[in-house]
PDB file of C-alpha atoms and ligand atoms in Angstrom:
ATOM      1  CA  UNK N   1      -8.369 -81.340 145.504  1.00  0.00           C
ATOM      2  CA  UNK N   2      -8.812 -80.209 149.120  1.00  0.00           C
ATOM      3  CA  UNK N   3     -10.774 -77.585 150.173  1.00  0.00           C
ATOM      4  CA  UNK N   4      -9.696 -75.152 152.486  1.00  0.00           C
ATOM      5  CA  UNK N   5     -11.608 -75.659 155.909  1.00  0.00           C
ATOM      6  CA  UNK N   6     -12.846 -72.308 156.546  1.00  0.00           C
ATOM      7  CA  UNK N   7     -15.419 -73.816 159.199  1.00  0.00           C
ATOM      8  CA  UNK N   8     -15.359 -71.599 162.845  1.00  0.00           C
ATOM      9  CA  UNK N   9     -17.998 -71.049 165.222  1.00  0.00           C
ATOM     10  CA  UNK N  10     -18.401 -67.130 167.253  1.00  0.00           C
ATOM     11  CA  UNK N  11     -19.898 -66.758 170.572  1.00  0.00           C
ATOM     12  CA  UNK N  12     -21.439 -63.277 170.970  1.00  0.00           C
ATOM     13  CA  UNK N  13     -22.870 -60.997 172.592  1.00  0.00           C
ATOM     14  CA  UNK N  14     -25.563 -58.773 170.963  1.00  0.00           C
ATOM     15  CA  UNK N  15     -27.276 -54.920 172.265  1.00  0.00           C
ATOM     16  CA  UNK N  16     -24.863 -54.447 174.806  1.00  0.00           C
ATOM     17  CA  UNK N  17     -25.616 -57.912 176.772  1.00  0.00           C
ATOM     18  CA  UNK N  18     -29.411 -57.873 176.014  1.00  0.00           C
ATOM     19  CA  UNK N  19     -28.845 -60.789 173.658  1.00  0.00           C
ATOM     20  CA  UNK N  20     -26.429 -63.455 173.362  1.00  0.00           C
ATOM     21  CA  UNK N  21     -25.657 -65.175 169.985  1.00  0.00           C
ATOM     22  CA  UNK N  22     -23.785 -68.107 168.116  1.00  0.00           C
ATOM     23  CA  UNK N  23     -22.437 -67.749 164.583  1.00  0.00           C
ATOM     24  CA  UNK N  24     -21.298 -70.833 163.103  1.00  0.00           C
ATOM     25  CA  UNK N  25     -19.676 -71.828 159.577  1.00  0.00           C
ATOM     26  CA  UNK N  26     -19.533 -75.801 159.132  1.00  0.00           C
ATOM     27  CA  UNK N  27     -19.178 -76.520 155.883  1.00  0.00           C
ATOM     28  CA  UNK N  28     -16.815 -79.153 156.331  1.00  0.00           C
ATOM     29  CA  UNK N  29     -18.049 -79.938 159.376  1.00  0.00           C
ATOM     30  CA  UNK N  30     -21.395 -81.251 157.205  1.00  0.00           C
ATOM     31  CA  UNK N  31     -19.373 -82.565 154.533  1.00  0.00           C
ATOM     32  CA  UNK N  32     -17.192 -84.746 156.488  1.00  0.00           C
ATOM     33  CA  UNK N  33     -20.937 -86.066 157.730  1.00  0.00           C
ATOM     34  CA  UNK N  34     -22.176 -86.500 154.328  1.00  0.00           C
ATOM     35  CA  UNK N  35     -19.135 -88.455 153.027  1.00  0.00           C
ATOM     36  CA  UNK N  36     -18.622 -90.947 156.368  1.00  0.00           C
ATOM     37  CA  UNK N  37     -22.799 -91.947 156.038  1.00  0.00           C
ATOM     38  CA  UNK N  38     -23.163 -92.030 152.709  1.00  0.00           C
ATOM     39  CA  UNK N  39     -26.056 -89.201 152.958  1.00  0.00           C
ATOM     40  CA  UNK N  40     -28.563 -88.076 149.802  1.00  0.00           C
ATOM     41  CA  UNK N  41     -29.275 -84.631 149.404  1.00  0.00           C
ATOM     42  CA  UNK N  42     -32.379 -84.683 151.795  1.00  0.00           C
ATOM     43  CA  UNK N  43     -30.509 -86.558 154.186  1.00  0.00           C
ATOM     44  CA  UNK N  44     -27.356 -84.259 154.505  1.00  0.00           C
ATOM     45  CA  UNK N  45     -29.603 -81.235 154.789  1.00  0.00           C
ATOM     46  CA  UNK N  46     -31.619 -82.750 157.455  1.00  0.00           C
ATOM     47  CA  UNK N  47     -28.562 -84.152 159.512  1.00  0.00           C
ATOM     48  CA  UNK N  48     -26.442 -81.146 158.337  1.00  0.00           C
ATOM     49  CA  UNK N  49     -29.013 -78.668 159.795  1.00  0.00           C
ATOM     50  CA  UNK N  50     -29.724 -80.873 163.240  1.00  0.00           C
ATOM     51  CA  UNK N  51     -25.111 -80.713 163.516  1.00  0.00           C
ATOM     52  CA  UNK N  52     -25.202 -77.535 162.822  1.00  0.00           C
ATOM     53  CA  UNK N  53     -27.606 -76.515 165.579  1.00  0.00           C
ATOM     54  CA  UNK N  54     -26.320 -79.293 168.188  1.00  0.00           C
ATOM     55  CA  UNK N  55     -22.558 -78.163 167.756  1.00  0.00           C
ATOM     56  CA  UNK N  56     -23.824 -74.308 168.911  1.00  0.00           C
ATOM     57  CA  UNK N  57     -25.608 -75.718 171.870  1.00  0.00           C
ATOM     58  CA  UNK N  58     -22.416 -77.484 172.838  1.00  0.00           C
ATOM     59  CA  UNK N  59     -20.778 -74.167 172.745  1.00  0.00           C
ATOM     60  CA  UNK N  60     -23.627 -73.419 175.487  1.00  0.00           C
ATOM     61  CA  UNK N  61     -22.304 -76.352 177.863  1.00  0.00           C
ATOM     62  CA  UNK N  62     -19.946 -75.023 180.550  1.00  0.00           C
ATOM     63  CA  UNK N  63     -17.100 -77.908 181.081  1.00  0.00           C
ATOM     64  CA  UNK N  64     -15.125 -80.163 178.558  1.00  0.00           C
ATOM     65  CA  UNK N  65     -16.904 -83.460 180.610  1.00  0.00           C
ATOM     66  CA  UNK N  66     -20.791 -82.083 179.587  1.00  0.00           C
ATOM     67  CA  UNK N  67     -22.473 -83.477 176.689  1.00  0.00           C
ATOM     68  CA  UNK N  68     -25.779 -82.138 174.341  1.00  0.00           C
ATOM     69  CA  UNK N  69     -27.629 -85.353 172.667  1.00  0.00           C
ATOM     70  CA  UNK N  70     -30.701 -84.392 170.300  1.00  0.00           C
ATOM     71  CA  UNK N  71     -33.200 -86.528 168.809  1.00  0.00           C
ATOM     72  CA  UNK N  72     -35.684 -85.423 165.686  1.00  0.00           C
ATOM     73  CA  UNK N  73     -38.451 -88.610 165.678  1.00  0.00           C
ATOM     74  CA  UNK N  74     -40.925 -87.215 163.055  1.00  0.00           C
ATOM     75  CA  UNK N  75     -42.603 -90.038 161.134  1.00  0.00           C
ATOM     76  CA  UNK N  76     -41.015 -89.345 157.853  1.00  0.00           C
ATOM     77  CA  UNK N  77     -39.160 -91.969 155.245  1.00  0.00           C
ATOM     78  CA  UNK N  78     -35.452 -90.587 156.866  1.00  0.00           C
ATOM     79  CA  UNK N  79     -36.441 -92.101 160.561  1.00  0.00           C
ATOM     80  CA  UNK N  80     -34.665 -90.821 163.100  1.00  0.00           C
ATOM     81  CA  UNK N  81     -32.250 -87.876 163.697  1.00  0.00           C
ATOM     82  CA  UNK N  82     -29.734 -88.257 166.023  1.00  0.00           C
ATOM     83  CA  UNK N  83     -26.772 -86.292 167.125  1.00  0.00           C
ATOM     84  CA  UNK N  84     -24.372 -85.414 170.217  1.00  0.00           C
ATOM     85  CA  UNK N  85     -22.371 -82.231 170.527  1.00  0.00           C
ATOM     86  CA  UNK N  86     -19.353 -81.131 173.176  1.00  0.00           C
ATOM     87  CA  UNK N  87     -18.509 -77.854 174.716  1.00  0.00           C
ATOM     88  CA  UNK N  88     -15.054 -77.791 172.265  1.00  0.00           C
ATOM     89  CA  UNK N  89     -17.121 -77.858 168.948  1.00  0.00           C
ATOM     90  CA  UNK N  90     -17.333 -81.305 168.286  1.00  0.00           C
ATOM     91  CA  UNK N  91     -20.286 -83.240 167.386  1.00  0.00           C
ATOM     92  CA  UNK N  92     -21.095 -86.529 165.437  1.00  0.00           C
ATOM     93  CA  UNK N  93     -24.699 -87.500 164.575  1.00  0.00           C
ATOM     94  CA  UNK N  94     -26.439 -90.223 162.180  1.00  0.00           C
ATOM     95  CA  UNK N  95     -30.249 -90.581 160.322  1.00  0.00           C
ATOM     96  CA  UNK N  96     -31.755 -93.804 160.050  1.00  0.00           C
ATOM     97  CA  UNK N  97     -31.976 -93.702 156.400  1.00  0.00           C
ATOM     98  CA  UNK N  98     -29.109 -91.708 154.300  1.00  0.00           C
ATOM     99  CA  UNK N  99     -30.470 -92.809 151.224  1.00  0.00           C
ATOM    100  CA  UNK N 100     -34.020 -90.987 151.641  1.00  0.00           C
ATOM    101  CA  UNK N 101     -34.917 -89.657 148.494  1.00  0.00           C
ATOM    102  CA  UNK N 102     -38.401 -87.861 147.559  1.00  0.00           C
ATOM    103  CA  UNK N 103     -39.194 -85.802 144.274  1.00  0.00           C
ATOM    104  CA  UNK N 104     -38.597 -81.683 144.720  1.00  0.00           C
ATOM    105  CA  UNK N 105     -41.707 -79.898 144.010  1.00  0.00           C
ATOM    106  CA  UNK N 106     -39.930 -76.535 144.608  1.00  0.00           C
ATOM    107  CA  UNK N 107     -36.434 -75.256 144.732  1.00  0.00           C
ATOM    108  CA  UNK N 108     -36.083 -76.661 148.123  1.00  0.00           C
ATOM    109  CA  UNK N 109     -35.170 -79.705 149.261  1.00  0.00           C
ATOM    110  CA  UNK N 110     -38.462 -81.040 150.786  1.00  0.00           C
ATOM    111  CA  UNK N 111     -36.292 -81.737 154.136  1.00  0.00           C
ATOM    112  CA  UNK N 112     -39.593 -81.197 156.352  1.00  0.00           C
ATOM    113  CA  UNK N 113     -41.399 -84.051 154.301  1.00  0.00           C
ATOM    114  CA  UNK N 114     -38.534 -85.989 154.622  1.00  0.00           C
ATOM    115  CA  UNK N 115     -38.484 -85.934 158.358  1.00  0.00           C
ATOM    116  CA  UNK N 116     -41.688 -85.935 158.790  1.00  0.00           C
ATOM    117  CA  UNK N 117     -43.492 -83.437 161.688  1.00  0.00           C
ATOM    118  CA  UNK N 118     -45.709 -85.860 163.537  1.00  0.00           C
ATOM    119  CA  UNK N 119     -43.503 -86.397 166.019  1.00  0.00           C
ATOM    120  CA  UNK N 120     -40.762 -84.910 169.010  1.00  0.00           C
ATOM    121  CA  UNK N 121     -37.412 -83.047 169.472  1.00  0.00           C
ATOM    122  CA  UNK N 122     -35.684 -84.353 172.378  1.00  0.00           C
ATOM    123  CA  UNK N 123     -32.825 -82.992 173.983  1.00  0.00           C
ATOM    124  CA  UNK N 124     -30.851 -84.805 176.250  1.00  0.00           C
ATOM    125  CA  UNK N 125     -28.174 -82.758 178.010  1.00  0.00           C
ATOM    126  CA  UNK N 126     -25.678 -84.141 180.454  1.00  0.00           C
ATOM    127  CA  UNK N 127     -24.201 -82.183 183.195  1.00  0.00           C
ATOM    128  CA  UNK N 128     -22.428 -84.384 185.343  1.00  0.00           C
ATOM    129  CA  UNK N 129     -25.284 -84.455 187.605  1.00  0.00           C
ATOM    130  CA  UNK N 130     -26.638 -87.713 188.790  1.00  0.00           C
ATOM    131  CA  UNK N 131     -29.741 -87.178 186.708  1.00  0.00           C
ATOM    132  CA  UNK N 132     -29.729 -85.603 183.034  1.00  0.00           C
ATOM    133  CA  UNK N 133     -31.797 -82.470 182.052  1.00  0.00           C
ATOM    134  CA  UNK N 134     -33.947 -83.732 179.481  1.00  0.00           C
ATOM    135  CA  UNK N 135     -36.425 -81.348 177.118  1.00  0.00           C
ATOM    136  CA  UNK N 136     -38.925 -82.275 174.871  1.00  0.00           C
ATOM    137  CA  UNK N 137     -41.286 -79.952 172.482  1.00  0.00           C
ATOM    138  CA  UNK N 138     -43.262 -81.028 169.587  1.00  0.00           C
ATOM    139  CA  UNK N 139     -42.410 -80.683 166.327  1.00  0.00           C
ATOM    140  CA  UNK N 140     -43.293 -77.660 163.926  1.00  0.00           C
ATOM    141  CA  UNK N 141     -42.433 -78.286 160.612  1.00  0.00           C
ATOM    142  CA  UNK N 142     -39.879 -81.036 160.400  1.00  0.00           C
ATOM    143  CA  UNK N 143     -37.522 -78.424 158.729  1.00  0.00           C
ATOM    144  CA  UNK N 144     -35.424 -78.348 161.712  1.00  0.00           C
ATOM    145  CA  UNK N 145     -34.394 -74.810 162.687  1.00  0.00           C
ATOM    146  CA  UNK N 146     -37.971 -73.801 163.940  1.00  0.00           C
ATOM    147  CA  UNK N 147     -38.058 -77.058 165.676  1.00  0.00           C
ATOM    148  CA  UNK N 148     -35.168 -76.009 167.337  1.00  0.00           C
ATOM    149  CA  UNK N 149     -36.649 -72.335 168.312  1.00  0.00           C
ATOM    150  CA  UNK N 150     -39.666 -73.888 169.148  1.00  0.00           C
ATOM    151  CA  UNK N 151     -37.638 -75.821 171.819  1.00  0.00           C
ATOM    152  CA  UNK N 152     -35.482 -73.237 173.282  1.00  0.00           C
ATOM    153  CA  UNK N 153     -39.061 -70.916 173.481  1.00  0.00           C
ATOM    154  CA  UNK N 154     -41.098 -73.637 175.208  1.00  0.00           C
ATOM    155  CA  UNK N 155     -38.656 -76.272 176.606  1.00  0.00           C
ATOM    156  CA  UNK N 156     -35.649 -73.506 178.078  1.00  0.00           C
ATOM    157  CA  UNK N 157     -38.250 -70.604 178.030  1.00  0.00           C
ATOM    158  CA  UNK N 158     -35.279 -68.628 176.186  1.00  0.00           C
ATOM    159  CA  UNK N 159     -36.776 -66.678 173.037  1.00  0.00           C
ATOM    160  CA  UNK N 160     -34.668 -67.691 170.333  1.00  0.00           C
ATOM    161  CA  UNK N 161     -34.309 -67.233 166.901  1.00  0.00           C
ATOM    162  CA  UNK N 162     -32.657 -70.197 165.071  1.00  0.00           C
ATOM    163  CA  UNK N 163     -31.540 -69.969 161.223  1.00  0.00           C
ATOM    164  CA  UNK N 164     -29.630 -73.520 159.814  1.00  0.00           C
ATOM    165  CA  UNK N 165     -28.674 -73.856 156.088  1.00  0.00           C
ATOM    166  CA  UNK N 166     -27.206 -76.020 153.773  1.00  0.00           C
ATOM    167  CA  UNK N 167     -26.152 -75.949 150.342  1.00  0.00           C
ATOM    168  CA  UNK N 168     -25.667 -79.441 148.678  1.00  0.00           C
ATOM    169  CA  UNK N 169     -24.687 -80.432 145.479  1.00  0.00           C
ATOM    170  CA  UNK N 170     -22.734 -83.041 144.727  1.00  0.00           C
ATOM    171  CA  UNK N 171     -21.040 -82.350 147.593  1.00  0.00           C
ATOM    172  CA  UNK N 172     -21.481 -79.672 150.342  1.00  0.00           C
ATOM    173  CA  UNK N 173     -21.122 -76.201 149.062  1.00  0.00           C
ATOM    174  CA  UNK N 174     -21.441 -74.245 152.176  1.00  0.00           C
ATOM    175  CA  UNK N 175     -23.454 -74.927 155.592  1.00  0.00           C
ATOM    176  CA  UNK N 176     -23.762 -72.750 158.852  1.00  0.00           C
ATOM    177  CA  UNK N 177     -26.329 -71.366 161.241  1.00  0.00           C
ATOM    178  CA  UNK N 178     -27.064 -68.922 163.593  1.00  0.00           C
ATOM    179  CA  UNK N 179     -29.217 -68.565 166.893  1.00  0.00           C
ATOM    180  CA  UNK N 180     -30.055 -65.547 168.778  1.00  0.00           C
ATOM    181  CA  UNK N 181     -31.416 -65.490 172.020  1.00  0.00           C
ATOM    182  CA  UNK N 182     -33.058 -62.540 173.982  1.00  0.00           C
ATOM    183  CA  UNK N 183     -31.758 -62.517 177.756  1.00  0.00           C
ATOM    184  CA  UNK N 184     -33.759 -61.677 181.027  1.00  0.00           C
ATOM    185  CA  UNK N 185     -34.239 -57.778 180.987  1.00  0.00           C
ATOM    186  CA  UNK N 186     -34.354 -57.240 177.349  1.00  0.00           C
ATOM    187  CA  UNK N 187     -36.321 -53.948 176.380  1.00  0.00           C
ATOM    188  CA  UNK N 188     -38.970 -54.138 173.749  1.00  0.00           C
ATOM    189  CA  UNK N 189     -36.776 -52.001 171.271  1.00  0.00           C
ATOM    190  CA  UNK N 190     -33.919 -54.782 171.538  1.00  0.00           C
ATOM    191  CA  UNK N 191     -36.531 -57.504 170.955  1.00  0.00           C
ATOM    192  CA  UNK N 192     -37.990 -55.655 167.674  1.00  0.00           C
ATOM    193  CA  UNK N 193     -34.587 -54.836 166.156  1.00  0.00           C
ATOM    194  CA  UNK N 194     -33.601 -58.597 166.593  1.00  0.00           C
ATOM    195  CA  UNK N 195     -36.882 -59.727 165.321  1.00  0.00           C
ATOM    196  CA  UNK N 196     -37.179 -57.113 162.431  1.00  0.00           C
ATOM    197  CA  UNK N 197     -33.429 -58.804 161.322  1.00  0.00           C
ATOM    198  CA  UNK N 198     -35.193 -62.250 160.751  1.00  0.00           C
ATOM    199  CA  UNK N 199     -35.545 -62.107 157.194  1.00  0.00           C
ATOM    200  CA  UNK N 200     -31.948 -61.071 156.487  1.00  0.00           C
ATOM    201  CA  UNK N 201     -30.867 -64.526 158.214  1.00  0.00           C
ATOM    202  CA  UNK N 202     -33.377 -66.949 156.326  1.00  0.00           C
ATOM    203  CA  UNK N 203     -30.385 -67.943 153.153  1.00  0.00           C
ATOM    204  CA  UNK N 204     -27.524 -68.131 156.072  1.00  0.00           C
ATOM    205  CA  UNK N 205     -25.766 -71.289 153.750  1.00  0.00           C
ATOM    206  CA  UNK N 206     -25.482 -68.452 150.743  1.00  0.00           C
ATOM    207  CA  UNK N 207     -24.224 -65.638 153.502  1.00  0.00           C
ATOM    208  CA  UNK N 208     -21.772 -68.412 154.543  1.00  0.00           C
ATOM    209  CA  UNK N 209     -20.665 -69.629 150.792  1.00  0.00           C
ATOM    210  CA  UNK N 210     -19.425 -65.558 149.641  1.00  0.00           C
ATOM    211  CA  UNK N 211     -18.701 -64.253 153.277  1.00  0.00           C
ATOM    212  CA  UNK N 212     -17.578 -67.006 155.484  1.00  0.00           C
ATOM    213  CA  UNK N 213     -17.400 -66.560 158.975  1.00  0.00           C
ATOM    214  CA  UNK N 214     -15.618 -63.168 159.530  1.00  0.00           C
ATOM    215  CA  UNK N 215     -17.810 -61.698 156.806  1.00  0.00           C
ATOM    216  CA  UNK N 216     -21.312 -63.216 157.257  1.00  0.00           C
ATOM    217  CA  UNK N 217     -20.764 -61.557 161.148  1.00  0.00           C
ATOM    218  CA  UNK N 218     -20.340 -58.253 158.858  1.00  0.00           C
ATOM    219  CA  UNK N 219     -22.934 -58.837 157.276  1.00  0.00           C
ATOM    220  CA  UNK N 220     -25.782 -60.213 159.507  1.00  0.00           C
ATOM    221  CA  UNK N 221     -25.208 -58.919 162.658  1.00  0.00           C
ATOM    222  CA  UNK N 222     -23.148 -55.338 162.131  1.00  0.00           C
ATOM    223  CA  UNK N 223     -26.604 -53.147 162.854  1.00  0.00           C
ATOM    224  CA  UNK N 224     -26.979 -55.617 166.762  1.00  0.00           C
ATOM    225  CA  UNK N 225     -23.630 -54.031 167.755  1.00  0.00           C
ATOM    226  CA  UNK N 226     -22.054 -57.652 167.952  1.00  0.00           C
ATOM    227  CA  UNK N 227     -19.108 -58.277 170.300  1.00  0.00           C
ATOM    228  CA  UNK N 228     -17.338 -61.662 170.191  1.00  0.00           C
ATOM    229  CA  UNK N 229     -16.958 -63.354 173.320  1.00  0.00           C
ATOM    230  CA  UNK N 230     -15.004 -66.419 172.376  1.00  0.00           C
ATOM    231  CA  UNK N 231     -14.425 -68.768 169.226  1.00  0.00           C
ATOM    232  CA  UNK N 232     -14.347 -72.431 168.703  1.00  0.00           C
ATOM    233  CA  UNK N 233     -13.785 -74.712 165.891  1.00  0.00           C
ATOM    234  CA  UNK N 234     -16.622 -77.604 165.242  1.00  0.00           C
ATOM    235  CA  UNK N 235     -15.653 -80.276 163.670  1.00  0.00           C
ATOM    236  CA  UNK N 236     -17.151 -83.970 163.212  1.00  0.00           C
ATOM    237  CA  UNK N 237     -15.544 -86.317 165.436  1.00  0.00           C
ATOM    238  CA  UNK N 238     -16.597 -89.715 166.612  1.00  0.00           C
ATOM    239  CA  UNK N 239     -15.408 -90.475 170.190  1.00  0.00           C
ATOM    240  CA  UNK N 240     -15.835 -94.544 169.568  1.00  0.00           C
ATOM    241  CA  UNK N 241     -12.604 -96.995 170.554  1.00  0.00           C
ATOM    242  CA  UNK N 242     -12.389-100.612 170.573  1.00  0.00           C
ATOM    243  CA  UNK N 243     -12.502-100.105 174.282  1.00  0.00           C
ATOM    244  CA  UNK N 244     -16.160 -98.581 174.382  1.00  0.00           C
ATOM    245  CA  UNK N 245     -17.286-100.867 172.346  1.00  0.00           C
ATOM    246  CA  UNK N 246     -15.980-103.784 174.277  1.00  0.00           C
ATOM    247  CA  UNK N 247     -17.365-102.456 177.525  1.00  0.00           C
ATOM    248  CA  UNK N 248     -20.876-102.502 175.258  1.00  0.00           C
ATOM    249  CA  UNK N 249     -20.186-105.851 174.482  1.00  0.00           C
ATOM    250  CA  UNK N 250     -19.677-107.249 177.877  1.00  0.00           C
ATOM    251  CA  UNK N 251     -22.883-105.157 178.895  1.00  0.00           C
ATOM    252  CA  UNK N 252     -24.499-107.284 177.076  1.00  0.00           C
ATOM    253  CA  UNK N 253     -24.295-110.134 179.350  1.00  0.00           C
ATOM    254  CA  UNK N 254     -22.763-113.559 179.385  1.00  0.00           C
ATOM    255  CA  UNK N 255     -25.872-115.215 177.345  1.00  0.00           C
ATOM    256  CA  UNK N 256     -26.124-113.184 174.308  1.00  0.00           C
ATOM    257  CA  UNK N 257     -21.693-113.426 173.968  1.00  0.00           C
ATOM    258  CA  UNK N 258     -22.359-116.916 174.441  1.00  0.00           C
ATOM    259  CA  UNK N 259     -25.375-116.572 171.923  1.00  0.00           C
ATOM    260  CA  UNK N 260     -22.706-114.557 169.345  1.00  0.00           C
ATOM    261  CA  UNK N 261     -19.646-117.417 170.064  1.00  0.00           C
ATOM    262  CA  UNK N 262     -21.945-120.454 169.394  1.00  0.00           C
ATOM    263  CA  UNK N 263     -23.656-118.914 166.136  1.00  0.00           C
ATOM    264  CA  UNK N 264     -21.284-116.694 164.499  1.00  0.00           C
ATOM    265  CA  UNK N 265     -18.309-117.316 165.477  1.00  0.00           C
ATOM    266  CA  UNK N 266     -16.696-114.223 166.247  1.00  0.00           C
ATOM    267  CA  UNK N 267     -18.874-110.574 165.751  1.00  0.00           C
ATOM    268  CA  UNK N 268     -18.942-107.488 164.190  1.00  0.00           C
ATOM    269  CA  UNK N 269     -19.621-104.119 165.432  1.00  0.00           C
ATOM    270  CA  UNK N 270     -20.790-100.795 163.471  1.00  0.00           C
ATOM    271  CA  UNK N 271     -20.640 -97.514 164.946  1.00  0.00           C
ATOM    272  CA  UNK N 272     -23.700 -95.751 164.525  1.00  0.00           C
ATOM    273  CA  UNK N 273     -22.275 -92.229 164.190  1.00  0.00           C
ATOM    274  CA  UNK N 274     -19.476 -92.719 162.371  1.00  0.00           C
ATOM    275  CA  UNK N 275     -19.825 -96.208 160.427  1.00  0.00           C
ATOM    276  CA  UNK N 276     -16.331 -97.721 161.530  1.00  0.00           C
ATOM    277  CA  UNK N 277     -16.568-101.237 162.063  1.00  0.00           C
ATOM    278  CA  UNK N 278     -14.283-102.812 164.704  1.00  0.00           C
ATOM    279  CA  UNK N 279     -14.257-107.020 163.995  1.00  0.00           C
ATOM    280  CA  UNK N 280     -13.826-109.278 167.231  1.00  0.00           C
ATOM    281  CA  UNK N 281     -12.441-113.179 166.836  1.00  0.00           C
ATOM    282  CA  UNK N 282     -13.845-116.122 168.125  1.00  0.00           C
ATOM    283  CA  UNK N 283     -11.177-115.823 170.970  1.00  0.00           C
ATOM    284  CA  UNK N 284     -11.757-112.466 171.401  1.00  0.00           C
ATOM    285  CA  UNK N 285     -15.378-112.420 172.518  1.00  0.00           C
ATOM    286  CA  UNK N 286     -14.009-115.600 174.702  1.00  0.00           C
ATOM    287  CA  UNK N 287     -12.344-112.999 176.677  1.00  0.00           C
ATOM    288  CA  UNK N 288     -14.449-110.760 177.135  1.00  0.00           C
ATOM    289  CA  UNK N 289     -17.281-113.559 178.403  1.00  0.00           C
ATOM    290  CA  UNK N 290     -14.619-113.998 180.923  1.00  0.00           C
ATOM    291  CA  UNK N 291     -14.537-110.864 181.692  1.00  0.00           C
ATOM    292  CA  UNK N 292     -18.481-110.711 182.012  1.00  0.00           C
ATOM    293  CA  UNK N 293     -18.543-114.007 183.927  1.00  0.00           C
ATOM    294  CA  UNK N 294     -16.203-112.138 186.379  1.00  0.00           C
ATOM    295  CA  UNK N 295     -18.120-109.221 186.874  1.00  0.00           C
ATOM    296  CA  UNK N 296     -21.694-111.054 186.972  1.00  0.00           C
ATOM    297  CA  UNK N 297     -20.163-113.145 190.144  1.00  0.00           C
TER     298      UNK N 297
HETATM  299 ZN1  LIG O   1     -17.720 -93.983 165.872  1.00  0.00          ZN
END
């Protein structure tokens, strides 16, 4: 049975411009993650929270070209978190380990143990300037969302308030987030009503599964005099073609395709971030050695 994808993402506009704000459902977006990767219930919390925040920070990036890459290395058994997000909502993202499993002590899924908090969120974000803006803060808690406002407060110097959520059975039940930020100018009374709303944000994956979208805005945001600004759909989409990945290849160099022809005969290729495997012949990589021999001369 298919599920109807309810997933949408808000860009706001909170206190009459003191605050801006992004509102996202992305329940399928998560699930769609989950079932590609092969992700336990730690895992798809952990990666499910980290695409939940990247694809509203692509929703930050200006033109269609820009790109938001973000890294969680924390120590834990799930290694590392990685995703990229786009200004039109899409985003793709993998964890070292989808299988991590550890025993629940509470209700919770122990998603901070799993990730571990010695460690660093990295954001890479490309502009289409010669040289990307990269940002790095330490991590808090390993739980991921106040990682995340511990970066935008230290690494953008933006206060921000950052909820993520996910509700996982056997499958994904509901997923979405939210993040607030407080803009230049903001009086004290706009900070305090935004702050004094924090605890009505902390179960946003619950909000999300009996509201969706529309109705979690309702709900959450109502008494911050919310005004929508524009509206995207995130979704989880790889970007790999045979063509990238045979531009990778010849990157490689003309000794390790000769290395690949003489010992295995032909080679395969995995995509990280979405687990499709593209298969080249014998011939194939012949080719492309040609093609590397070319461009080395
Ligand atoms: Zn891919």
């Amino acid at each position: 049975m298919d599920i109807m994808n309810t997933d949408g993402m808000l860009r706001l506009s909170l206190l009459e411009g003191q605050a801006r704000a992004f509102l996202i459902e992305s329940t399928q977006l998560v699930e769609t993650a989950r079932r590609l990767h092969g992700l336990s219930r730690i895992a798809t919390a952990a990666l499910g929270r980290t695409l939940t925040c990247t694809a509203m920070m692509g929703a930050m990036l200006k033109g269609e070209k820009e790109s938001v890459s973000v890294t969680i290395k924390g120590g834990g058994p799930i290694g590392s978190v990685v995703t990229v997000g786009h200004a039109d909502g899409s985003v793709k993202g993998y964890v070292d380990n989808p299988g991590v499993d550890l025993p629940r002590t509470t209700k919770k899924l122990p998603v901070g143990d799993a990730v571990g908090k010695a460690g660093k969120l990295t954001v890479v974000k490309d502009l289409g300037l010669r040289d990307p803006y990269v940002g790095q803060t330490n991590l808090v808690s390993g739980e991921i969302a106040e990682d995340f406002a511990m970066y935008f407060t230290a690494s953008e110097q933006v206060p921000s308030l950052v909820s993520l959520g996910v509700l996982v059975g056997d499958k994904v039940e509901a997923a979405g987030g939210l993040i607030i930020q407080m803009l230049p100018g903001a009086s004290e009374a706009a900070i305090r009503s935004v702050e004094m709303s924090a605890p009505m944000f902390a179960d946003i994956s619950a909000t999300m599964k009996e509201y969706h979208l529309k109705g979690a805005l309702e709900q959450l945001l109502v008494h911050l005099q919310p005004e929508i600004l524009g509206e995207s759909q995130p979704v989880f989409k790889c970007n790999c073609s045979r063509e990238r990945i045979e531009r990778m290849l010849i990157t490689l160099g003309r000794e390790e395709l000769e290395d690949m022809i003489a010992t295995q005969h032909g080679a395969q290729v995995d995509c990280h971030f979405c687990n499709k495997r593209y298969e080249f012949t014998e011939a194939e990589l012949q080719a492309l050695l040609h093609q590397a021999t070319g461009e080395e001369r």
